[in-house]
Amino acid sequence: MSDAKRLDTEQQRAYEADHNVVVSAGAGSGKTTVLSRLYVRLVQEKKYPVDAILTLTFTRKAAAEMFSRIHQELAQQEDPWVQQQLERFDTARIDTLDAFCSSIVRGTCQNYGIPPNFTIDEG
């Protein structure tokens, strides 16, 4: 972990999870840090491929921050597996909840009578 901040007990529990984690907390509480560290740990220690990890957040800003932090941390690792995953990082699913749901709907929209060129209301 390159970030100097120590994790509190609840953050540590989320960091140590091997799958299906929901992190809910207020602004500035360290959610992005915890999820970024967890992602790197799953790739580095558990050898999960980047396209097998789904990371969702509510804002584009948080998703971009996580993508950047995770990429930077993976880039510092010398492990051949991690480097291989870094080369495939463009397949990583680090996105907003609405964008992820939109991608699901786009894949099956004709089955439900929804046009494939639908848009998400930004309001």
PDB file of C-alpha atoms in Angstrom, residues 6-80:
ATOM      1  CA  ARG A   6      -3.615   3.671   8.185  1.00  0.00           C
ATOM      2  CA  LEU A   7      -6.975   1.959   7.848  1.00  0.00           C
ATOM      3  CA  ASP A   8      -9.377   1.918  10.781  1.00  0.00           C
ATOM      4  CA  THR A   9     -11.059  -1.331  11.884  1.00  0.00           C
ATOM      5  CA  GLU A  10     -14.040  -1.083   9.512  1.00  0.00           C
ATOM      6  CA  GLN A  11     -11.853  -0.061   6.576  1.00  0.00           C
ATOM      7  CA  GLN A  12      -9.503  -2.963   7.311  1.00  0.00           C
ATOM      8  CA  ARG A  13     -12.423  -5.418   7.254  1.00  0.00           C
ATOM      9  CA  ALA A  14     -13.452  -4.146   3.819  1.00  0.00           C
ATOM     10  CA  TYR A  15      -9.838  -4.282   2.604  1.00  0.00           C
ATOM     11  CA  GLU A  16      -9.471  -7.903   3.730  1.00  0.00           C
ATOM     12  CA  ALA A  17     -12.638  -9.114   1.962  1.00  0.00           C
ATOM     13  CA  ASP A  18     -12.104 -11.405  -0.999  1.00  0.00           C
ATOM     14  CA  HIS A  19     -15.312 -10.543  -2.853  1.00  0.00           C
ATOM     15  CA  ASN A  20     -18.643  -8.700  -2.782  1.00  0.00           C
ATOM     16  CA  VAL A  21     -17.898  -5.666  -0.662  1.00  0.00           C
ATOM     17  CA  VAL A  22     -20.092  -2.603  -0.208  1.00  0.00           C
ATOM     18  CA  VAL A  23     -18.414   0.428   1.317  1.00  0.00           C
ATOM     19  CA  SER A  24     -20.800   3.108   2.529  1.00  0.00           C
ATOM     20  CA  ALA A  25     -19.567   6.204   4.352  1.00  0.00           C
ATOM     21  CA  GLY A  26     -19.589   9.981   4.200  1.00  0.00           C
ATOM     22  CA  ALA A  27     -17.526  12.222   1.971  1.00  0.00           C
ATOM     23  CA  GLY A  28     -13.813  12.253   2.768  1.00  0.00           C
ATOM     24  CA  SER A  29     -13.998   9.095   4.871  1.00  0.00           C
ATOM     25  CA  GLY A  30     -11.608   7.030   2.745  1.00  0.00           C
ATOM     26  CA  LYS A  31     -13.959   4.963   0.564  1.00  0.00           C
ATOM     27  CA  THR A  32     -11.845   5.481  -2.549  1.00  0.00           C
ATOM     28  CA  THR A  33      -8.687   4.569  -0.654  1.00  0.00           C
ATOM     29  CA  VAL A  34     -10.201   1.363   0.727  1.00  0.00           C
ATOM     30  CA  LEU A  35     -11.665   0.239  -2.600  1.00  0.00           C
ATOM     31  CA  SER A  36      -8.469   1.068  -4.493  1.00  0.00           C
ATOM     32  CA  ARG A  37      -6.329  -0.851  -2.022  1.00  0.00           C
ATOM     33  CA  LEU A  38      -8.746  -3.786  -2.079  1.00  0.00           C
ATOM     34  CA  TYR A  39      -8.660  -3.900  -5.869  1.00  0.00           C
ATOM     35  CA  VAL A  40      -4.852  -3.934  -5.954  1.00  0.00           C
ATOM     36  CA  ARG A  41      -4.756  -6.651  -3.268  1.00  0.00           C
ATOM     37  CA  LEU A  42      -7.174  -8.842  -5.231  1.00  0.00           C
ATOM     38  CA  VAL A  43      -5.020  -8.562  -8.348  1.00  0.00           C
ATOM     39  CA  GLN A  44      -1.674  -8.870  -6.596  1.00  0.00           C
ATOM     40  CA  GLU A  45      -2.374 -11.450  -3.873  1.00  0.00           C
ATOM     41  CA  LYS A  46      -5.423 -13.355  -5.092  1.00  0.00           C
ATOM     42  CA  LYS A  47      -4.423 -13.217  -8.777  1.00  0.00           C
ATOM     43  CA  TYR A  48      -7.843 -12.027  -9.922  1.00  0.00           C
ATOM     44  CA  PRO A  49      -7.793 -10.756 -13.515  1.00  0.00           C
ATOM     45  CA  VAL A  50      -8.765  -7.097 -13.855  1.00  0.00           C
ATOM     46  CA  ASP A  51     -11.774  -7.945 -16.010  1.00  0.00           C
ATOM     47  CA  ALA A  52     -13.155 -10.169 -13.215  1.00  0.00           C
ATOM     48  CA  ILE A  53     -13.428  -7.334 -10.675  1.00  0.00           C
ATOM     49  CA  LEU A  54     -16.406  -4.981 -10.757  1.00  0.00           C
ATOM     50  CA  THR A  55     -15.871  -1.678  -8.954  1.00  0.00           C
ATOM     51  CA  LEU A  56     -18.784   0.743  -8.833  1.00  0.00           C
ATOM     52  CA  THR A  57     -19.204   4.176  -7.336  1.00  0.00           C
ATOM     53  CA  PHE A  58     -21.767   6.944  -7.605  1.00  0.00           C
ATOM     54  CA  THR A  59     -19.821   9.732  -9.300  1.00  0.00           C
ATOM     55  CA  ARG A  60     -17.652   9.965 -12.389  1.00  0.00           C
ATOM     56  CA  LYS A  61     -15.094  11.883 -10.346  1.00  0.00           C
ATOM     57  CA  ALA A  62     -14.779   9.021  -7.832  1.00  0.00           C
ATOM     58  CA  ALA A  63     -14.599   6.419 -10.617  1.00  0.00           C
ATOM     59  CA  ALA A  64     -11.846   8.373 -12.378  1.00  0.00           C
ATOM     60  CA  GLU A  65      -9.955   8.791  -9.106  1.00  0.00           C
ATOM     61  CA  MET A  66     -10.175   5.058  -8.368  1.00  0.00           C
ATOM     62  CA  PHE A  67      -9.095   4.152 -11.893  1.00  0.00           C
ATOM     63  CA  SER A  68      -6.075   6.452 -11.581  1.00  0.00           C
ATOM     64  CA  ARG A  69      -5.075   5.280  -8.095  1.00  0.00           C
ATOM     65  CA  ILE A  70      -5.399   1.611  -8.981  1.00  0.00           C
ATOM     66  CA  HIS A  71      -3.460   2.017 -12.213  1.00  0.00           C
ATOM     67  CA  GLN A  72      -0.670   3.916 -10.435  1.00  0.00           C
ATOM     68  CA  GLU A  73      -0.408   1.306  -7.681  1.00  0.00           C
ATOM     69  CA  LEU A  74      -0.371  -1.608 -10.133  1.00  0.00           C
ATOM     70  CA  ALA A  75       2.283   0.175 -12.211  1.00  0.00           C
ATOM     71  CA  GLN A  76       4.605   0.179  -9.182  1.00  0.00           C
ATOM     72  CA  GLN A  77       4.479  -3.615  -8.839  1.00  0.00           C
ATOM     73  CA  GLU A  78       7.155  -5.786 -10.436  1.00  0.00           C
ATOM     74  CA  ASP A  79       5.121  -9.001 -10.318  1.00  0.00           C
ATOM     75  CA  PRO A  80       4.740 -10.428 -13.868  1.00  0.00           C
TER      76      PRO A  80
END
